[in-house]
Coordinates of C-alpha atoms in Angstrom, one line a residue:
M1 CA 18.4 165.1 -20.6
S2 CA 14.9 166.7 -21.2
C3 CA 12.4 165.7 -23.9
A4 CA 13.0 169.0 -25.7
E5 CA 16.8 168.4 -25.7
K6 CA 16.4 165.0 -27.1
Q7 CA 14.1 166.2 -29.9
S8 CA 17.0 168.3 -31.3
G9 CA 19.1 165.1 -31.9
K10 CA 18.9 162.5 -34.7
A11 CA 15.9 160.8 -33.2
G12 CA 14.0 162.8 -30.6
E13 CA 12.6 161.0 -27.5
C14 CA 9.0 162.0 -28.3
S15 CA 9.4 161.0 -31.9
T16 CA 10.3 157.5 -30.8
G17 CA 7.5 157.0 -28.3
T18 CA 9.2 157.4 -24.9
C19 CA 7.8 160.9 -24.2
R20 CA 5.7 160.8 -21.0
G21 CA 3.1 162.9 -22.7
R22 CA 2.4 160.2 -25.3
I23 CA 2.8 157.1 -23.1
V24 CA 0.3 158.2 -20.5
P25 CA -2.7 158.1 -22.9
L26 CA -1.5 154.6 -23.9
L27 CA -1.5 153.4 -20.3
R28 CA -5.0 154.9 -19.7
R29 CA -6.4 153.4 -22.9
M30 CA -5.0 149.9 -22.1
N31 CA -6.3 150.0 -18.6
E32 CA -9.7 151.0 -19.8
L33 CA -9.8 148.1 -22.3
L34 CA -8.5 145.5 -19.8
S35 CA -10.4 146.7 -16.7
E36 CA -13.7 148.0 -17.9
R37 CA -14.2 146.1 -21.2
D38 CA -12.3 142.9 -20.6
D39 CA -11.0 143.3 -24.1
F40 CA -7.6 141.6 -24.1
S41 CA -7.3 141.5 -27.9
G42 CA -8.1 145.2 -28.1
A43 CA -5.4 146.0 -25.6
L44 CA -2.8 144.1 -27.7
D45 CA -3.9 145.9 -30.8
C46 CA -3.6 149.2 -29.0
L47 CA 0.0 148.3 -27.8
L48 CA 1.1 147.2 -31.2
A49 CA -0.3 150.3 -32.8
Y50 CA 1.7 152.4 -30.3
M51 CA 4.8 150.4 -31.0
R52 CA 4.5 151.0 -34.7
N53 CA 3.4 154.6 -34.8
E54 CA 5.2 156.1 -31.7
M55 CA 8.2 153.8 -31.2
G56 CA 9.0 153.3 -34.9
I57 CA 9.0 149.5 -34.5
R58 CA 9.3 147.7 -37.9
R59 CA 8.2 144.3 -36.6
G60 CA 6.6 143.5 -33.3
M61 CA 5.1 140.4 -31.8
V62 CA 3.1 139.3 -28.8
S63 CA 3.7 135.6 -28.4
L64 CA 1.9 133.2 -26.0
Y65 CA 3.4 130.2 -24.2
D66 CA 1.3 127.1 -24.2
R67 CA 2.5 125.0 -21.2
E68 CA 0.6 121.9 -22.3
S69 CA 2.4 121.5 -25.6
G70 CA 5.6 123.6 -24.7
R71 CA 5.0 125.7 -27.8
I72 CA 5.6 129.5 -28.0
F73 CA 3.6 130.9 -30.9
V74 CA 2.8 134.4 -32.3
H75 CA -0.6 135.6 -31.2
R76 CA -0.6 139.2 -32.5
S77 CA 1.9 141.0 -34.6
I78 CA 2.8 144.0 -36.8
G79 CA 5.0 143.8 -39.8
L80 CA 4.5 140.1 -40.3
T81 CA 2.4 138.2 -42.8
P82 CA 0.0 135.5 -41.7
A83 CA 2.4 132.9 -43.1
E84 CA 5.3 134.4 -41.2
E85 CA 3.2 134.4 -38.0
D86 CA 2.5 130.7 -38.5
R87 CA 6.2 129.9 -38.8
G88 CA 7.1 131.8 -35.6
V89 CA 6.8 128.8 -33.3
Y90 CA 9.5 128.1 -30.7
L91 CA 10.1 125.6 -27.9
M92 CA 11.5 126.4 -24.5
G93 CA 15.1 127.5 -24.9
E94 CA 14.9 127.8 -28.7
G95 CA 16.2 131.1 -30.1
I96 CA 16.0 134.4 -28.3
T97 CA 12.3 134.1 -27.7
G98 CA 12.7 130.6 -26.2
K99 CA 15.5 131.7 -24.0
V100 CA 13.4 134.6 -22.7
V101 CA 10.6 132.2 -21.7
E102 CA 13.2 129.8 -20.2
T103 CA 15.0 132.4 -18.1
A104 CA 12.1 134.9 -17.5
R105 CA 14.5 137.7 -18.2
P106 CA 14.6 140.3 -21.1
I107 CA 17.2 139.9 -23.8
V108 CA 18.4 142.7 -26.1
V109 CA 20.4 141.9 -29.3
S110 CA 22.2 145.0 -30.5
R111 CA 22.6 143.8 -34.1
I112 CA 20.7 140.8 -35.4
G113 CA 23.4 139.9 -37.9
D114 CA 26.0 139.4 -35.1
E115 CA 23.8 137.1 -33.0
P116 CA 24.1 133.4 -33.9
T117 CA 21.2 132.3 -31.7
F118 CA 18.8 134.5 -33.6
L119 CA 16.9 131.8 -35.6
N120 CA 14.7 134.0 -37.9
R121 CA 12.1 131.3 -37.6
T122 CA 9.5 133.6 -39.2
E123 CA 11.8 134.0 -42.2
S124 CA 10.9 137.7 -42.2
L125 CA 14.5 139.0 -42.3
S126 CA 15.8 139.0 -45.9
G127 CA 18.3 141.9 -46.5
K128 CA 21.3 143.6 -45.0
Q129 CA 19.0 146.4 -43.7
D130 CA 17.2 143.7 -41.6
L131 CA 20.5 142.3 -40.2
D132 CA 21.5 145.8 -39.0
C133 CA 18.4 146.0 -36.8
S134 CA 18.3 145.5 -33.0
F135 CA 15.9 143.0 -31.4
M136 CA 14.5 143.1 -27.9
C137 CA 12.3 140.6 -26.2
V138 CA 10.7 140.8 -22.7
P139 CA 8.8 138.1 -20.8
I140 CA 5.2 138.5 -19.6
V141 CA 5.4 137.1 -16.1
R142 CA 2.6 136.4 -13.6
G143 CA 3.9 135.2 -10.3
S144 CA 6.6 132.6 -11.1
K145 CA 5.0 131.7 -14.5
V146 CA 6.1 133.0 -17.9
L147 CA 2.9 133.4 -19.9
G148 CA 4.4 134.9 -23.1
T149 CA 6.7 137.5 -24.6
I150 CA 6.6 141.0 -26.2
S151 CA 9.3 141.5 -28.8
A152 CA 10.3 144.4 -31.1
E153 CA 12.7 144.9 -34.0
R154 CA 14.0 148.2 -35.4
R155 CA 17.2 150.0 -36.2
Y156 CA 18.7 152.1 -33.4
E157 CA 21.6 154.6 -33.5
D158 CA 21.7 155.4 -29.8
K159 CA 21.7 152.8 -27.0
W160 CA 19.8 155.3 -24.9
F161 CA 16.7 154.8 -27.0
V162 CA 17.2 151.0 -26.8
D163 CA 17.0 151.2 -23.0
K164 CA 14.0 153.5 -23.1
H165 CA 12.0 151.3 -25.4
L166 CA 12.9 148.2 -23.4
D167 CA 11.5 150.0 -20.3
V168 CA 8.3 150.7 -22.2
L169 CA 7.9 147.0 -23.2
V170 CA 8.6 145.9 -19.6
V171 CA 5.9 148.2 -18.2
M172 CA 3.5 146.9 -20.8
S173 CA 4.3 143.3 -19.8
Y174 CA 3.3 144.1 -16.2
I175 CA 0.0 145.6 -17.4
L176 CA -0.8 142.7 -19.6
A177 CA 0.2 139.9 -17.2
H178 CA -3.0 139.4 -15.3
A179 CA -5.2 139.8 -18.4
L180 CA -3.1 137.3 -20.3
E181 CA -3.3 134.8 -17.5
L182 CA -7.1 135.0 -17.6
Y183 CA -7.1 134.8 -21.4
L184 CA -5.0 131.6 -21.4
I185 CA -7.3 130.0 -18.8
E186 CA -10.4 130.8 -20.8
N187 CA -9.2 130.3 -24.3
V188 CA -6.2 127.9 -24.3
D189 CA -6.2 126.0 -21.1
K190 CA -10.1 125.7 -21.2
V191 CA -10.0 124.3 -24.7
Q192 CA -7.3 121.8 -23.8
W193 CA -9.3 120.8 -20.7
E194 CA -12.4 120.3 -22.7
N195 CA -10.5 118.2 -25.3
R196 CA -9.0 116.1 -22.5
T197 CA -12.4 115.7 -21.0
R198 CA -13.9 114.6 -24.3
Q199 CA -11.1 112.2 -24.8
L200 CA -11.6 110.8 -21.3
I201 CA -15.3 110.5 -21.7
S202 CA -14.7 108.7 -25.1
R203 CA -12.3 106.3 -23.4
I204 CA -14.7 105.7 -20.6
K205 CA -17.5 105.0 -23.1
E206 CA -15.3 102.6 -25.0
Q207 CA -14.7 100.8 -21.7
F208 CA -18.4 100.4 -21.2
K209 CA -19.4 100.0 -24.8
P210 CA -18.1 97.0 -26.8
P211 CA -16.9 98.2 -30.3
N212 CA -19.1 95.7 -32.1
I213 CA -22.4 96.9 -30.6
I214 CA -24.1 100.1 -31.8
G215 CA -26.2 102.2 -29.4
N216 CA -25.7 104.3 -26.3
S217 CA -29.2 104.4 -24.7
A218 CA -29.5 104.1 -21.0
P219 CA -30.8 100.4 -21.1
M220 CA -27.8 99.5 -23.3
R221 CA -25.3 101.3 -21.0
E222 CA -26.5 99.0 -18.2
V223 CA -25.8 96.0 -20.4
Y224 CA -22.4 97.4 -21.3
A225 CA -21.6 97.7 -17.6
L226 CA -22.5 94.1 -17.0
I227 CA -20.4 93.0 -20.0
R228 CA -17.4 94.9 -18.7
K229 CA -17.6 93.2 -15.3
V230 CA -18.2 89.6 -16.5
A231 CA -16.2 89.5 -19.7
P232 CA -12.7 89.1 -18.1
T233 CA -13.9 86.1 -16.1
R234 CA -14.8 82.5 -17.2
T235 CA -18.2 82.7 -15.7
T236 CA -21.1 81.1 -17.6
V237 CA -23.4 83.9 -18.9
L238 CA -27.1 83.5 -19.8
L239 CA -28.4 86.1 -22.3
L240 CA -32.1 86.8 -22.1
G241 CA -34.3 88.8 -24.4
E242 CA -36.6 88.7 -27.4
S243 CA -35.5 87.3 -30.7
G244 CA -33.4 89.7 -32.8
V245 CA -32.1 91.9 -30.0
G246 CA -28.5 91.1 -30.7
K247 CA -27.6 88.4 -28.2
E248 CA -25.1 86.9 -30.6
M249 CA -23.2 90.1 -30.8
I250 CA -23.1 90.4 -27.1
A251 CA -21.7 86.9 -27.0
D252 CA -18.9 88.0 -29.3
A253 CA -18.2 91.0 -27.1
L254 CA -18.0 88.7 -24.0
H255 CA -15.6 86.3 -25.9
Y256 CA -13.3 89.0 -27.3
G257 CA -13.3 90.9 -24.0
G258 CA -12.6 87.7 -22.1
P259 CA -9.4 85.9 -20.9
T260 CA -8.9 83.9 -24.1
P261 CA -9.9 86.2 -27.0
E262 CA -7.4 84.4 -29.3
G263 CA -9.3 81.1 -28.8
P264 CA -12.1 79.9 -31.0
V265 CA -15.7 81.0 -30.6
V266 CA -18.1 78.3 -31.8
K267 CA -21.8 79.0 -32.2
F268 CA -24.7 76.5 -32.2
N269 CA -28.4 77.1 -32.5
C270 CA -30.1 74.5 -30.5
A271 CA -33.4 74.8 -32.4
A272 CA -31.8 74.5 -35.8
M273 CA -31.4 70.7 -35.9
P274 CA -33.6 67.7 -35.3
E275 CA -33.5 66.4 -31.7
N276 CA -31.7 63.2 -32.7
L277 CA -28.7 65.1 -34.2
V278 CA -28.3 67.8 -31.5
E279 CA -26.2 65.6 -29.2
S280 CA -23.9 64.5 -32.0
E281 CA -23.4 68.1 -33.0
L282 CA -22.6 69.2 -29.5
F283 CA -20.6 66.3 -28.2
G284 CA -19.4 64.6 -31.3
H285 CA -19.6 60.9 -32.1
E286 CA -17.5 57.8 -32.6
K287 CA -17.3 55.8 -35.7
G288 CA -20.3 53.4 -35.9
A289 CA -22.2 55.1 -33.2
F290 CA -25.3 55.3 -35.4
T291 CA -26.3 54.6 -39.0
G292 CA -24.3 56.9 -41.2
A293 CA -21.5 57.5 -38.7
T294 CA -18.7 56.3 -41.0
Q295 CA -16.0 58.0 -39.0
S296 CA -15.4 59.8 -35.7
R297 CA -16.2 63.4 -35.5
K298 CA -15.6 66.2 -33.0
G299 CA -18.5 68.1 -31.6
K300 CA -18.9 71.8 -30.9
F301 CA -17.4 71.6 -27.4
E302 CA -14.2 70.0 -28.7
E303 CA -13.9 72.5 -31.5
A304 CA -14.2 75.3 -28.9
D305 CA -11.5 73.9 -26.6
G306 CA -9.5 77.0 -25.4
G307 CA -12.3 79.4 -26.3
T308 CA -16.0 79.9 -26.1
V309 CA -19.2 78.0 -27.0
F310 CA -22.3 80.1 -27.7
L311 CA -25.5 78.1 -27.3
D312 CA -28.4 80.0 -28.8
E313 CA -32.0 79.0 -28.1
I314 CA -30.9 76.9 -25.2
G315 CA -34.6 76.4 -24.2
E316 CA -35.1 74.1 -27.2
L317 CA -32.7 71.4 -26.0
S318 CA -34.2 68.0 -25.2
L319 CA -34.1 66.8 -21.6
G320 CA -31.5 64.2 -22.6
A321 CA -29.2 66.8 -24.1
Q322 CA -29.8 69.0 -21.0
A323 CA -28.5 66.2 -18.8
K324 CA -25.3 65.9 -20.7
L325 CA -24.9 69.7 -20.9
L326 CA -25.2 69.9 -17.1
R327 CA -22.1 67.7 -16.7
V328 CA -20.2 69.9 -19.1
L329 CA -21.1 72.9 -17.0
Q330 CA -20.1 71.2 -13.8
D331 CA -16.9 69.3 -14.8
R332 CA -16.0 70.5 -18.3
Q333 CA -16.2 66.8 -19.3
F334 CA -18.3 64.7 -21.6
E335 CA -18.3 61.6 -23.8
R336 CA -18.9 61.5 -27.5
V337 CA -22.0 59.7 -28.7
G338 CA -21.1 56.0 -28.8
G339 CA -17.9 56.6 -26.9
N340 CA -16.8 55.5 -23.4
S341 CA -13.8 57.8 -22.7
S342 CA -14.3 61.2 -21.1
I343 CA -13.0 64.3 -22.9
T344 CA -12.0 67.3 -20.9
V345 CA -12.1 70.7 -22.4
S346 CA -11.3 74.3 -21.3
I347 CA -14.2 76.3 -22.5
R348 CA -16.5 79.2 -21.5
I349 CA -20.2 78.7 -22.1
I350 CA -22.5 81.5 -23.1
A351 CA -26.2 80.5 -23.5
A352 CA -29.1 82.6 -24.9
T353 CA -32.8 82.2 -25.1
N354 CA -36.0 84.2 -25.7
R355 CA -38.1 81.9 -23.6
D356 CA -38.9 82.1 -19.9
L357 CA -36.7 79.3 -18.5
A358 CA -38.1 79.7 -15.0
E359 CA -41.6 79.0 -16.3
M360 CA -40.3 76.0 -18.3
V361 CA -38.8 74.7 -15.1
A362 CA -42.2 74.9 -13.4
E363 CA -43.7 73.1 -16.4
G364 CA -41.1 70.4 -16.2
T365 CA -39.7 71.0 -19.7
F366 CA -36.4 72.4 -18.5
R367 CA -34.1 70.9 -15.8
Q368 CA -34.0 72.9 -12.7
D369 CA -30.4 72.1 -11.9
L370 CA -29.3 73.1 -15.4
Y371 CA -31.3 76.3 -15.0
Y372 CA -29.4 77.2 -11.9
R373 CA -26.1 76.4 -13.5
L374 CA -26.8 78.6 -16.5
N375 CA -28.4 81.4 -14.5
V376 CA -25.1 82.3 -12.7
F377 CA -24.8 85.7 -14.4
P378 CA -28.0 86.6 -16.4
I379 CA -28.0 89.6 -18.7
M380 CA -31.4 90.9 -20.0
V381 CA -31.0 92.5 -23.4
P382 CA -33.6 95.2 -23.9
P383 CA -35.9 95.1 -26.9
L384 CA -35.3 97.8 -29.6
R385 CA -38.6 99.6 -28.7
E386 CA -37.1 100.5 -25.3
R387 CA -33.8 101.8 -26.6
G388 CA -34.9 105.3 -27.7
N389 CA -32.5 107.1 -30.1
D390 CA -30.6 103.9 -30.7
I391 CA -33.2 103.2 -33.4
V392 CA -31.9 106.3 -35.4
T393 CA -28.3 105.4 -34.8
L394 CA -28.8 101.8 -36.0
A395 CA -30.8 102.9 -39.0
E396 CA -28.1 105.3 -40.1
H397 CA -25.5 102.5 -39.6
F398 CA -27.5 100.0 -41.7
V399 CA -28.2 102.5 -44.5
A400 CA -24.5 103.4 -44.7
R401 CA -23.5 99.6 -44.8
Y402 CA -26.0 98.6 -47.5
A403 CA -25.4 101.8 -49.5
V404 CA -21.8 100.6 -49.9
E405 CA -22.9 97.0 -50.6
T406 CA -25.3 98.1 -53.3
E407 CA -23.0 100.9 -54.6
K408 CA -25.5 103.6 -54.0
K409 CA -24.8 107.2 -52.8
I410 CA -27.4 107.3 -50.0
T411 CA -26.4 109.9 -47.4
S412 CA -29.5 110.5 -45.3
I413 CA -32.9 109.4 -44.0
S414 CA -35.8 111.9 -44.3
T415 CA -37.5 113.3 -41.2
P416 CA -40.9 111.5 -41.9
A417 CA -39.1 108.2 -42.5
L418 CA -37.2 108.6 -39.2
N419 CA -40.5 109.4 -37.5
M420 CA -41.9 106.1 -38.9
L421 CA -38.9 104.2 -37.7
T422 CA -39.0 105.6 -34.2
R423 CA -42.8 105.0 -33.8
H424 CA -42.7 101.4 -34.9
D425 CA -42.8 98.7 -32.1
W426 CA -40.2 96.5 -33.9
P427 CA -41.4 93.1 -32.7
G428 CA -38.4 91.6 -34.7
N429 CA -36.1 94.1 -33.0
V430 CA -32.7 94.9 -34.5
R431 CA -32.9 92.1 -37.1
E432 CA -36.2 93.5 -38.4
L433 CA -34.8 97.0 -38.5
E434 CA -31.8 95.8 -40.5
N435 CA -34.1 94.0 -43.0
V436 CA -36.3 97.0 -43.4
L437 CA -33.4 99.3 -44.1
H438 CA -31.8 96.9 -46.5
R439 CA -35.0 96.8 -48.5
A440 CA -35.3 100.6 -48.3
V441 CA -31.7 101.1 -49.7
I442 CA -32.6 98.9 -52.6
L443 CA -35.8 100.8 -53.4
A444 CA -34.3 104.3 -52.9
D445 CA -34.2 106.4 -56.1
D446 CA -32.1 109.2 -54.8
E447 CA -29.6 110.0 -52.0
T448 CA -32.3 109.9 -49.3
I449 CA -34.4 107.2 -47.7
H450 CA -38.0 108.4 -47.9
S451 CA -41.1 107.1 -46.1
H452 CA -42.4 105.6 -49.3
D453 CA -39.3 103.4 -49.4
L454 CA -40.4 101.8 -46.1
P455 CA -42.9 98.9 -45.8
L456 CA -46.7 99.7 -45.5
S457 CA -46.6 98.2 -42.0
L458 CA -44.6 101.2 -41.0
Q459 CA -46.4 103.8 -43.1
S460 CA -49.9 103.1 -41.9
P461 CA -49.3 104.2 -38.2
Q462 CA -47.7 107.3 -39.5
L463 CA -50.9 108.4 -41.3
A464 CA -53.4 106.9 -38.8
D465 CA -54.4 110.3 -37.5
S466 CA -55.0 111.6 -41.0
G467 CA -57.7 109.0 -41.8
V468 CA -55.7 107.7 -44.7
P469 CA -56.9 104.2 -45.8
N470 CA -54.5 101.3 -46.4
G471 CA -53.3 100.1 -49.8
L472 CA -52.4 102.1 -52.9
E473 CA -54.1 105.3 -51.5
A474 CA -52.0 105.0 -48.4
R475 CA -48.8 104.7 -50.4
L476 CA -49.6 107.8 -52.6
Q477 CA -50.7 109.9 -49.7
S478 CA -47.6 108.9 -47.6
I479 CA -45.5 110.3 -50.4
E480 CA -47.6 113.5 -50.4
Y481 CA -47.3 113.8 -46.7
E482 CA -43.6 113.4 -46.7
M483 CA -43.1 116.0 -49.4
I484 CA -45.2 118.6 -47.5
V485 CA -43.4 117.9 -44.3
E486 CA -40.0 118.2 -45.9
A487 CA -41.0 121.5 -47.7
L488 CA -42.2 123.0 -44.4
R489 CA -39.1 121.9 -42.5
Q490 CA -36.8 123.3 -45.2
H491 CA -38.6 126.6 -45.2
R492 CA -39.1 126.8 -41.5
G493 CA -42.8 126.7 -41.5
N494 CA -43.2 129.5 -44.1
M495 CA -46.3 128.2 -46.0
T496 CA -45.9 130.6 -49.0
E497 CA -42.3 129.5 -49.6
A498 CA -43.1 125.8 -49.0
A499 CA -46.1 126.0 -51.4
G500 CA -43.9 127.6 -54.0
A501 CA -41.3 124.9 -53.7
L502 CA -44.1 122.3 -54.3
G503 CA -45.7 124.2 -57.2
L504 CA -48.9 124.8 -55.1
T505 CA -50.9 127.8 -54.2
R506 CA -51.0 128.9 -50.6
R507 CA -54.7 127.9 -50.4
T508 CA -54.1 124.5 -51.8
M509 CA -51.1 124.0 -49.5
G510 CA -53.4 124.9 -46.5
L511 CA -56.1 122.4 -47.5
R512 CA -53.5 119.6 -47.8
M513 CA -51.9 120.5 -44.5
K514 CA -55.3 120.4 -42.9
R515 CA -56.0 116.9 -44.3
F516 CA -52.8 115.7 -42.6
N517 CA -53.3 117.6 -39.4
L518 CA -50.2 119.7 -40.0
N519 CA -49.6 123.1 -38.5
Y520 CA -46.9 125.4 -39.8
K521 CA -46.2 126.7 -36.2
S522 CA -44.8 123.4 -35.1
F523 CA -42.1 123.6 -37.8
R524 CA -41.1 127.1 -36.6
Q525 CA -41.0 125.8 -33.0
A526 CA -38.8 123.0 -34.1
V527 CA -36.3 125.4 -35.6
D528 CA -36.4 127.6 -32.5
K529 CA -35.6 124.6 -30.3
Q530 CA -32.7 123.6 -32.5
A531 CA -31.4 127.1 -32.3
V532 CA -31.5 127.0 -28.5

């Protein structure tokens, strides 16, 4: 039957989109979009427009199959609302679409109302007219993989047209297969791969980084690696580093990552008590052992039985206490002060010091044999000044914590304030930083920590190049400096706009910038770097 003959019927071939003269331009256009422009979405829109305008399709869908989740979802459509598209999700074998993906074969439903497996998941069919329509769905197959489907719905009065339209959709599925495979790799599979990679990296980081310690600088990652290796063992660990670097938190990480995390963790500062009381605190005492010993008392080692003892400032122990500690390390046994019976405990010992024990050994103030017993697995904790961006991370953490504690809505730290924090040497390390931020939160008058909220010891170095003196003048000019820097940053180095925001003329703005050695170009460069 010719095209002209069919045009004389109820629905001519050309009027329903199967005429060769009309499908050839579609094929040429889709090949151009896919081959020359790599425009997969444009090719789909071209196909759907042809289905609506030339084939008379009421509703048409291109659905994609996500192998990772097993979901078949509407990617492009005609005749469906966004809400209906969102509802059009199937699993393998569900409904007509799911069966097409499962079998990799086309399915035609002559009348939707007579097909019990038609799920109407999109809820787009509402009346009798919809139930009288036919539905066809063809798979988009590449090799042995089903990548998606093309489906169409309209009312037919002649099966001949159903077969012709099915042929059109099958041909279109062949054309789209290669492009769809690339699209899935680049847009679906790639996203899932990136998500899995991020999750894997996150899990790896968590393995190396204890959850109670903040910071991910290179020096700290080396510490995390050592913690991860030694934590599961009962090996004695010696933590070395300056005061305030967080040795106690590392001891917690070693205990809770160790073989007996459910056991007690007992902490003792060897420098916090007079020498004559240290032994009683560590080893306990019997009743009547000394004046005031009215009853027997357990020491720290007994209290920690089945867990961990953390001995801070181990270098402050007297030589007598060191000798008794050596026996605990060797045999896990000791006697209480004034007692004769040996007590055996199952404990892990973690010691810490900010002193040079090797030098103390040379000087004769620390036992050499005890030093070797303690120095089985030393971990050097880096000072804060060597931890780079960890300063910013820790600062934000402390601000958030103390903002909650003081019931203030502080959400940020200004750029000049961050610069001051990162330029400071932090001789007191993390403990000093915490105290500085605690004070700053209390002083803050708005939602941002400004440089004038920080101590003068931090402000002076910030303005050293500007020749600003110390004292009240330094405080006032630090506020002025910060306001100028913030205005320039917000307006991307535009001096006119920054001056207007501060209520200054451009000339006055220039003079004040000169006083502080500020150049508007550096703020434009900073923005450009962020954009890159």
